[in-house]
mmCIF file of C-alpha atoms and ligand atoms in Angstrom:
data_model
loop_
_atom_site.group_PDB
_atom_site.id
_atom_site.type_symbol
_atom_site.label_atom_id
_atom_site.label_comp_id
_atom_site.label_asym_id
_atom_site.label_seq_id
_atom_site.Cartn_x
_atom_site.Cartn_y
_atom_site.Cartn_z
ATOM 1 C CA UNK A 1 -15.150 -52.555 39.808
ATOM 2 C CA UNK A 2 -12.538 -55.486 40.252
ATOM 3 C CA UNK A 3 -14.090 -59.064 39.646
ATOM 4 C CA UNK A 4 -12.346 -59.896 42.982
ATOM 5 C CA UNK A 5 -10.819 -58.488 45.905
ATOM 6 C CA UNK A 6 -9.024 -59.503 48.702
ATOM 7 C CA UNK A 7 -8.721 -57.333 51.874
ATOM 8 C CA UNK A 8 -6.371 -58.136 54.821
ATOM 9 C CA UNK A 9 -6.877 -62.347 54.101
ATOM 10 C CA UNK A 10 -5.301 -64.780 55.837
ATOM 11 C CA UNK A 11 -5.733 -68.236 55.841
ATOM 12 C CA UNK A 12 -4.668 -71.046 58.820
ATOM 13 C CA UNK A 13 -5.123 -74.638 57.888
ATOM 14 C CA UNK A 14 -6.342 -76.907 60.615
ATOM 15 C CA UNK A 15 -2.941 -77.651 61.410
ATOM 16 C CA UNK A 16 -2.078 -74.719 62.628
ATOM 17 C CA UNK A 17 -0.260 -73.923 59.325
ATOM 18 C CA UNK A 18 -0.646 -70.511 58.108
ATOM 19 C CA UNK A 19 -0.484 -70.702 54.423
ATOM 20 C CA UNK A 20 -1.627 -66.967 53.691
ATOM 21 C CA UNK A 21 -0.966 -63.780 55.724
ATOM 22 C CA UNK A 22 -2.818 -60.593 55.549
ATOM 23 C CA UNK A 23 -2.745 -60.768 51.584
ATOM 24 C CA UNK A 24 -4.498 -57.942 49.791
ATOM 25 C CA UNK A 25 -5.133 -57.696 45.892
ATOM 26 C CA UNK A 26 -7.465 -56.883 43.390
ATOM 27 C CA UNK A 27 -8.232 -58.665 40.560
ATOM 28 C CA UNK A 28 -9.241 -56.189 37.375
ATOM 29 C CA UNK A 29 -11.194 -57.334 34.341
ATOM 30 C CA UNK A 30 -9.142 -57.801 30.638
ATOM 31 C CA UNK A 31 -5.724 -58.255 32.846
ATOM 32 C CA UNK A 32 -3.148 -61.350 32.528
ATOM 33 C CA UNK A 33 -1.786 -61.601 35.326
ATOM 34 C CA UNK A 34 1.041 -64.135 36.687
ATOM 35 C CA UNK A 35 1.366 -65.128 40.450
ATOM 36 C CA UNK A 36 5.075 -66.619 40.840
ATOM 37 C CA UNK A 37 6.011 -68.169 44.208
ATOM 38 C CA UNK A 38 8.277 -71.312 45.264
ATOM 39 C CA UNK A 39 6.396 -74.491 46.595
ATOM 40 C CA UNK A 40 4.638 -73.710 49.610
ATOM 41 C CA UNK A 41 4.200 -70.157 48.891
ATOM 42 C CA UNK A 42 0.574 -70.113 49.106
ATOM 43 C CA UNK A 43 -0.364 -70.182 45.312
ATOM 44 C CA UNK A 44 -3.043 -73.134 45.927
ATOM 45 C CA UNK A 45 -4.696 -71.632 48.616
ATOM 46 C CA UNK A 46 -4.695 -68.985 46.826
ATOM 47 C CA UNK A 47 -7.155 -70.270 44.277
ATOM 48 C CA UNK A 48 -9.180 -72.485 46.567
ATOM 49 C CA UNK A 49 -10.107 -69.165 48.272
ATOM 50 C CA UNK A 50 -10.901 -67.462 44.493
ATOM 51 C CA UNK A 51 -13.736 -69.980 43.691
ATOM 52 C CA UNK A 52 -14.758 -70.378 47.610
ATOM 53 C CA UNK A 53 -13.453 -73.958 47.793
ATOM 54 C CA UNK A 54 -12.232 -72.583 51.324
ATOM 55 C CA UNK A 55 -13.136 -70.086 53.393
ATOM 56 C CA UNK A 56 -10.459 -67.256 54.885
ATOM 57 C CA UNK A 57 -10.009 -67.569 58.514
ATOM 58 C CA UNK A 58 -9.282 -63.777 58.105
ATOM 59 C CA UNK A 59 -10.294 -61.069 56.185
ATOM 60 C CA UNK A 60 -13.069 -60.482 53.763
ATOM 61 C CA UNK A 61 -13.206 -61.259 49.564
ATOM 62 C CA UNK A 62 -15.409 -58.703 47.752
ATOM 63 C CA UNK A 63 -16.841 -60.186 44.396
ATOM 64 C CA UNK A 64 -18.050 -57.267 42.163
ATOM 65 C CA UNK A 65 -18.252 -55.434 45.083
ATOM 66 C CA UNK A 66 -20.340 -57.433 47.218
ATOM 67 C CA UNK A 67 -18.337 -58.872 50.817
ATOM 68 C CA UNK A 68 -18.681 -62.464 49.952
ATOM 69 C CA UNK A 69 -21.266 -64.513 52.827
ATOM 70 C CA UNK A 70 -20.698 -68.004 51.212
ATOM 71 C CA UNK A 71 -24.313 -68.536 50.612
ATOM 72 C CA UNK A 72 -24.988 -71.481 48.129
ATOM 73 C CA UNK A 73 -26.287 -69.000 45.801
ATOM 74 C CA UNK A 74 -23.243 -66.791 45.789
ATOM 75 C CA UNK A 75 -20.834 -69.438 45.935
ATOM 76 C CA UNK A 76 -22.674 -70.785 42.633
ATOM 77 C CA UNK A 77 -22.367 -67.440 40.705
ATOM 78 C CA UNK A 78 -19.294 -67.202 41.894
ATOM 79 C CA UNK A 79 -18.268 -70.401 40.057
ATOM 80 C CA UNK A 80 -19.879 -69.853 36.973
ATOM 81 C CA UNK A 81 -17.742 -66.349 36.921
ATOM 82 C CA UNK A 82 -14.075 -67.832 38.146
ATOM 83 C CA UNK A 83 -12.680 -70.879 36.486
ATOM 84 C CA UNK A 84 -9.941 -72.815 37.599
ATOM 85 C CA UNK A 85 -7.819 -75.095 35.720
ATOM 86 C CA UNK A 86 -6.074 -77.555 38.068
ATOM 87 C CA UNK A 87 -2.358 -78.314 36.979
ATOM 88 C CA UNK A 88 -3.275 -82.300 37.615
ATOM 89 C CA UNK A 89 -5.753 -82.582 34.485
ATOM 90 C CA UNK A 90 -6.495 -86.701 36.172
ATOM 91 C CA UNK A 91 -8.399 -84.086 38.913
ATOM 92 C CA UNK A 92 -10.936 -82.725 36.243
ATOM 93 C CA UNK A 93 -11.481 -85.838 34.064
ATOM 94 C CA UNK A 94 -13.645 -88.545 34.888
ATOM 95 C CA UNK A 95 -16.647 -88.575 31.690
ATOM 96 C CA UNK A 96 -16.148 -91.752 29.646
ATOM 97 C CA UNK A 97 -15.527 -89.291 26.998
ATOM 98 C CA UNK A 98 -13.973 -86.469 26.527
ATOM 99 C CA UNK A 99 -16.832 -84.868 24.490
ATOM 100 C CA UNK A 100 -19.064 -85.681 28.060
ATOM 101 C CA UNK A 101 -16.250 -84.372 29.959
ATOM 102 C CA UNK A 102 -16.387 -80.860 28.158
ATOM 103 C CA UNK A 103 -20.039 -80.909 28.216
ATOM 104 C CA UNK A 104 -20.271 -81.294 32.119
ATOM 105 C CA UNK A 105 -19.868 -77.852 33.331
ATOM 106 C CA UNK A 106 -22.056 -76.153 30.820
ATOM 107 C CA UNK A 107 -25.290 -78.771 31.669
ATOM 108 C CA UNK A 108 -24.682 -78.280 35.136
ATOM 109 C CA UNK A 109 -25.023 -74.776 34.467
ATOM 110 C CA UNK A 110 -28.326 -75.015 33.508
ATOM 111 C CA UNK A 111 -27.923 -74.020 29.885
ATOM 112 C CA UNK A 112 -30.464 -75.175 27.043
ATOM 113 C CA UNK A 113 -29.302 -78.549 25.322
ATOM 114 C CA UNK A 114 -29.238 -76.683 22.404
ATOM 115 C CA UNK A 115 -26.681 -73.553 24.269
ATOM 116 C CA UNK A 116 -24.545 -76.565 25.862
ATOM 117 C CA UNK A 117 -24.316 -78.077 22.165
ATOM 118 C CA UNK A 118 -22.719 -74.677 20.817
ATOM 119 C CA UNK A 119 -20.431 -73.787 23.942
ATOM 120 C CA UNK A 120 -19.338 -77.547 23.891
ATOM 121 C CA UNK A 121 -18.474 -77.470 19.758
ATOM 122 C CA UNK A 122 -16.620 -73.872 20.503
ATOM 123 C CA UNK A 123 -14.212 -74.831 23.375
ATOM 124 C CA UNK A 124 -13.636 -78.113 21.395
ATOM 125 C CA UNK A 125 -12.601 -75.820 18.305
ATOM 126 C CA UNK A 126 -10.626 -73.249 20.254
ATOM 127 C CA UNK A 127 -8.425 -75.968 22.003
ATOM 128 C CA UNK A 128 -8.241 -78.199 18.906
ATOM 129 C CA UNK A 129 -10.466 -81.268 20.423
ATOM 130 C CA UNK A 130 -12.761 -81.807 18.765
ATOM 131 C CA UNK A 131 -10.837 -84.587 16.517
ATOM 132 C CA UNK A 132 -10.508 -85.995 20.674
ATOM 133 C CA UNK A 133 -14.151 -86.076 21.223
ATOM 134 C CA UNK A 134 -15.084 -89.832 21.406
ATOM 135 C CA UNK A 135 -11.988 -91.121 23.623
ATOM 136 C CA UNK A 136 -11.603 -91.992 26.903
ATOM 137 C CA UNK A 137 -9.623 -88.758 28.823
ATOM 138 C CA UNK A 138 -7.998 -91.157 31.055
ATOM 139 C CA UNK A 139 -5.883 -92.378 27.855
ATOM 140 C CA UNK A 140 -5.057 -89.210 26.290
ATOM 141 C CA UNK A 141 -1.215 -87.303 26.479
ATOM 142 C CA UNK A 142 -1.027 -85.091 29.105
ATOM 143 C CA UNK A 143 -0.903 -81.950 26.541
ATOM 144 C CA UNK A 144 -4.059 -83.642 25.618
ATOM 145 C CA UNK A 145 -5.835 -83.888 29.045
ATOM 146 C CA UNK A 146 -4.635 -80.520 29.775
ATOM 147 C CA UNK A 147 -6.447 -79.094 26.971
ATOM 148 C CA UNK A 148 -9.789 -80.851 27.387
ATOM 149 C CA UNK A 149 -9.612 -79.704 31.107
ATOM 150 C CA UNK A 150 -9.382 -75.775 30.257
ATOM 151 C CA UNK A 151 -12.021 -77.013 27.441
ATOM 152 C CA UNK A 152 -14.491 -77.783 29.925
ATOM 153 C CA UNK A 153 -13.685 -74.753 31.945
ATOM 154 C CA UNK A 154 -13.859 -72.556 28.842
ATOM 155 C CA UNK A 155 -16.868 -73.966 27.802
ATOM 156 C CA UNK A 156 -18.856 -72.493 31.050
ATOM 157 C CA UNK A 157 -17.236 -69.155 29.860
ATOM 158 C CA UNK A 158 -16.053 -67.394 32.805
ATOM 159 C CA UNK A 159 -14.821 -64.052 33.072
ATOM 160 C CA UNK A 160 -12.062 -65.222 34.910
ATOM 161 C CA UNK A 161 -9.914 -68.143 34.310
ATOM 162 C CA UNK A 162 -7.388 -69.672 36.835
ATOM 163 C CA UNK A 163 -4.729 -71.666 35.722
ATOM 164 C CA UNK A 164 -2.632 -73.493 38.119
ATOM 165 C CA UNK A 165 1.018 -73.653 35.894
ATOM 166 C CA UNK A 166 -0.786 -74.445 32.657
ATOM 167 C CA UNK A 167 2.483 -75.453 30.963
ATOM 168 C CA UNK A 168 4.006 -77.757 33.755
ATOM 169 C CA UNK A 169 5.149 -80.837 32.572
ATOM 170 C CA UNK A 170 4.843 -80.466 29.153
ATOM 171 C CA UNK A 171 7.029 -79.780 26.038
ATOM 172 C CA UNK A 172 8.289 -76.823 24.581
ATOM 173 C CA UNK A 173 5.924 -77.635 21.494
ATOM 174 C CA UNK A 174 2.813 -78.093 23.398
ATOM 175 C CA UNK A 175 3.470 -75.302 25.843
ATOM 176 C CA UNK A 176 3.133 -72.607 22.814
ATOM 177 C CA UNK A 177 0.361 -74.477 21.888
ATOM 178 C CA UNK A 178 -1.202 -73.728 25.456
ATOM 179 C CA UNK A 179 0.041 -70.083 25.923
ATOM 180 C CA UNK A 180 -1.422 -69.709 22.288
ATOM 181 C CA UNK A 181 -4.453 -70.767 23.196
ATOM 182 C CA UNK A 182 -4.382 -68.573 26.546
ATOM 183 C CA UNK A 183 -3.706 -65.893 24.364
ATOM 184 C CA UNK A 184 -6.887 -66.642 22.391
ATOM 185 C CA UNK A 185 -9.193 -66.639 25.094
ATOM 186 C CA UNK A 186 -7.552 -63.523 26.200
ATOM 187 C CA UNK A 187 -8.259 -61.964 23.150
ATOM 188 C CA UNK A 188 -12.306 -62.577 23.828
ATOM 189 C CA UNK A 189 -12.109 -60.291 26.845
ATOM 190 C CA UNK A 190 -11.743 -62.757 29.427
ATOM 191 C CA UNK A 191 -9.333 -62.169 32.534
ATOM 192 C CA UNK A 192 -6.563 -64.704 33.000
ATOM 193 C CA UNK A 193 -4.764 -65.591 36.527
ATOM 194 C CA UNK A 194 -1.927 -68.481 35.748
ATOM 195 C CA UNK A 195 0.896 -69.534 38.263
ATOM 196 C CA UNK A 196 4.148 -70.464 37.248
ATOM 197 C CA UNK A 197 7.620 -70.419 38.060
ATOM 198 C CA UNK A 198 9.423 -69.315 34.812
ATOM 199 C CA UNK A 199 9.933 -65.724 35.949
ATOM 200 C CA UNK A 200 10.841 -65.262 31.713
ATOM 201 C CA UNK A 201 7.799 -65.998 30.623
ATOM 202 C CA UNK A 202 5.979 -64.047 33.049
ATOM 203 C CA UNK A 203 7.961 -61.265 32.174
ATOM 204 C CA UNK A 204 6.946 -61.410 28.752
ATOM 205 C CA UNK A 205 3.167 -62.541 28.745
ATOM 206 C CA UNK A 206 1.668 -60.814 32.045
ATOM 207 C CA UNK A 207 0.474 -57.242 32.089
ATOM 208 C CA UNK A 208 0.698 -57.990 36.104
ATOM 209 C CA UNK A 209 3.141 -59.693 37.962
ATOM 210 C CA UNK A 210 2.152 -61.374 41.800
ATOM 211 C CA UNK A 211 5.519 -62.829 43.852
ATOM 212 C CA UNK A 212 4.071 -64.650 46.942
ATOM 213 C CA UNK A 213 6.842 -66.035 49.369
ATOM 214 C CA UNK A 214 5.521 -67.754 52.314
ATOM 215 C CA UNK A 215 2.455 -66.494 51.924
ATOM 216 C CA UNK A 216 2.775 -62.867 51.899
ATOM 217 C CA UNK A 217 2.837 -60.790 49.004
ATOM 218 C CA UNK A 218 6.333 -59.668 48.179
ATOM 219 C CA UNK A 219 5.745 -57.432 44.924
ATOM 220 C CA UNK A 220 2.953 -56.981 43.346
ATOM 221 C CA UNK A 221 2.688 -54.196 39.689
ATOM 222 C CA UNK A 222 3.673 -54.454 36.270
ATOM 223 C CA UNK A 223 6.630 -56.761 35.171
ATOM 224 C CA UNK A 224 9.152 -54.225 35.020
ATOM 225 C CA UNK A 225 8.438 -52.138 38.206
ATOM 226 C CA UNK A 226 8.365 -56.152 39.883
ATOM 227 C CA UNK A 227 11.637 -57.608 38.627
ATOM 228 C CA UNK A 228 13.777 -54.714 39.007
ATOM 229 C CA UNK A 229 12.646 -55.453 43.046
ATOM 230 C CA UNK A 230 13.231 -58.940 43.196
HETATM 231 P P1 ADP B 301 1.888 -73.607 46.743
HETATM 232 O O1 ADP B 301 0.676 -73.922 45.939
HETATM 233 O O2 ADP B 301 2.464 -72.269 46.453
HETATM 234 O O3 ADP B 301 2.919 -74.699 46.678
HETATM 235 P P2 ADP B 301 0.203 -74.150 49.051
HETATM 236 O O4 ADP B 301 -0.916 -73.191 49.062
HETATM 237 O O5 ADP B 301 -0.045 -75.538 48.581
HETATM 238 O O6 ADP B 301 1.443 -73.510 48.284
HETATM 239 O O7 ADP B 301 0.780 -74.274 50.539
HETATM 240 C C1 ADP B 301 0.995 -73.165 51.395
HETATM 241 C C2 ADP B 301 1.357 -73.684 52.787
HETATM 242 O O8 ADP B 301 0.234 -74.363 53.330
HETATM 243 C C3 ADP B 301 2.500 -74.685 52.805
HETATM 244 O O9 ADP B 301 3.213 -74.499 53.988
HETATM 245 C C4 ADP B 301 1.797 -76.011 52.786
HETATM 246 O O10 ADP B 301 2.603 -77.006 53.389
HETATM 247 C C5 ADP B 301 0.574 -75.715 53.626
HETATM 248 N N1 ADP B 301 -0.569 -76.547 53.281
HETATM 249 C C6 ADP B 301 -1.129 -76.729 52.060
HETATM 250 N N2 ADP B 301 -2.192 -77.534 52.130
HETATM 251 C C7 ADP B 301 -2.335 -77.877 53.429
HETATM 252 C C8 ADP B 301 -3.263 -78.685 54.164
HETATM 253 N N3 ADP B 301 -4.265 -79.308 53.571
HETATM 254 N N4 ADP B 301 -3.070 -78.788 55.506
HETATM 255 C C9 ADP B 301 -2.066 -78.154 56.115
HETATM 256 N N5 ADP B 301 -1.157 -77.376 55.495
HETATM 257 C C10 ADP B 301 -1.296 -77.239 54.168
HETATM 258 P P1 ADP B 302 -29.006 -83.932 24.229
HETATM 259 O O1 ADP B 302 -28.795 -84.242 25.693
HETATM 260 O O2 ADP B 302 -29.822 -82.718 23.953
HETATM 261 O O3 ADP B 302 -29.391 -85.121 23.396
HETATM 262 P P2 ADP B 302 -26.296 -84.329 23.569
HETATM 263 O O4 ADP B 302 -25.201 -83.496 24.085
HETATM 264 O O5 ADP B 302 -26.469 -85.699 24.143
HETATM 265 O O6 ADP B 302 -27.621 -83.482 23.705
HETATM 266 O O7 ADP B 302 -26.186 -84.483 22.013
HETATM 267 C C1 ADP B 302 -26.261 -83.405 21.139
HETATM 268 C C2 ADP B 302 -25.320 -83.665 19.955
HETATM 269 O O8 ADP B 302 -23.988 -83.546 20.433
HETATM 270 C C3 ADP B 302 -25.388 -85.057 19.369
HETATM 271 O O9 ADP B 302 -26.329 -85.161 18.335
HETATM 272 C C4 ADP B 302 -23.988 -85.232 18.827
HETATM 273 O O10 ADP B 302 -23.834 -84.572 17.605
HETATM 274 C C5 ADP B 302 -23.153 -84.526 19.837
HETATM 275 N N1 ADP B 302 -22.678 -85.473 20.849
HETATM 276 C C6 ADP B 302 -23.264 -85.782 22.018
HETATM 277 N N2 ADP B 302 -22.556 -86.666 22.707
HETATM 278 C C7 ADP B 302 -21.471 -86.940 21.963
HETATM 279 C C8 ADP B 302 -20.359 -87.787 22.123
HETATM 280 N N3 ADP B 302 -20.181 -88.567 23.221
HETATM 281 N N4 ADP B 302 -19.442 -87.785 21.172
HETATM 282 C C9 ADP B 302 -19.579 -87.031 20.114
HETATM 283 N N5 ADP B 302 -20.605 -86.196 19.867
HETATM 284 C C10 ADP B 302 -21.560 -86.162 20.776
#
């Protein structure tokens, strides 16, 4: 069963703008998979609709099977299963520390103090943190924010993980730190969605390849079958 699906979903902002147009996909568990679209494509939408931020204005989103109804109680296992990773890190930071910051989405889960502990002391090891724990986010480097923001989304464990172009804005030293990491996390059986517009690296890291041009779906399969179409 896919974790999500999309059938026939369209989505019209109040403007009038339609950002998304009869888009259909499945997302499958253990995949890395890379959505690549110019600005305005659709790619934020996108992932407001994946964690039920927004609603489609068409169409119906299956989770595990089940037509999403957008009841609170859905809409909260529905977080705790799909984590997104803004690209602005400033969005997802506001503890006084970054050790708080990390261990904000695993209390809210509801975990035991003593569960939040662990989960908090693992994502701060996996993203190399932990050293990070007692300052401020706001003062950090951004390759530094960005890596106590997928922290605190790693630490609620999800099975899927949204990233909105992890490596945007950084350096070439921090962005194989990142895609290292990614890679990690991968590697514990978790599902990974990232946008991005370097059609190389997408080629190289995604076992599935999504190209989304004004909101449609232009090509959607493995890298090869996708960029010998595009
Ligand atoms: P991307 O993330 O690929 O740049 P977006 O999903 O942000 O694309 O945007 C898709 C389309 O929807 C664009 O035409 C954009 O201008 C429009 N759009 C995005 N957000 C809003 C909004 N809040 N109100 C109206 N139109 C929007
Ligand atoms: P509880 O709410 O059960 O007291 P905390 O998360 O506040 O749990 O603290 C548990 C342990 O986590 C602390 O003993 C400390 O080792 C560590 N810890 C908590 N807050 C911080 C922090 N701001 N900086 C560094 N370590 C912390």
């Amino acid at each position: 069963l896919p974790i999500l699906s999309f059938e026939n979903i369209s989505y019209k902002y109040s403007d009038g703008t339609l950002a998304l147009k009869d888009i259909t996909l499945s997302i499958h568990h253990g995949k890395k998979i890379a959505l690549i679209g110019n600005n305005g494509a659709g790619k934020s939408t996108l992932f407001l609709l994946l964690n039920g931020i927004i609603k489609p204005t068409n169409g119906q989103i299956l989770f595990k099977g089940k037509e999403l109804s957008y009841t609170r109680q859905e809409i909260r296992q529905l977080r705790k299963q799909v984590g997104i990773v803004f690209q602005n890190p400033d969005s997802q930071l506001f503890s006084s520390s970054v050790y708080e910051d990390i261990k904000f989405g695993p209390k809210n889960l509801g975990l035991s103090p003593k569960r939040v502990k662990q989960t908090v002391q693992d994502a701060m090891t996996l993203t190399e943190t932990e050293s990070l724990k007692d300052r401020p986010p706001h003062f950090l480097s951004i390759g530094q924010k960005k890596r106590v923001s997928i922290a605190g989304i790693i630490a609620m464990n999800p099975e899927l993980m949204v990233l909105d172009e992890p490596t945007a804005g950084l350096d070439p030293y921090y962005s194989k730190k990142i895609m290292n990491l990614l890679d990690h996390i991968h590697n514990e059986n978790r599902t990974i969605l990232l946008s991005t517009h370097n059609v190389d690296f997408a080629y190289e890291w995604a076992d599935e390849v999504i190209v989304l041009n004004n909101g449609t779906i232009i090509a959607h399969g493995s890298p090869v079958e996708v960029f010998q179409n595009v």
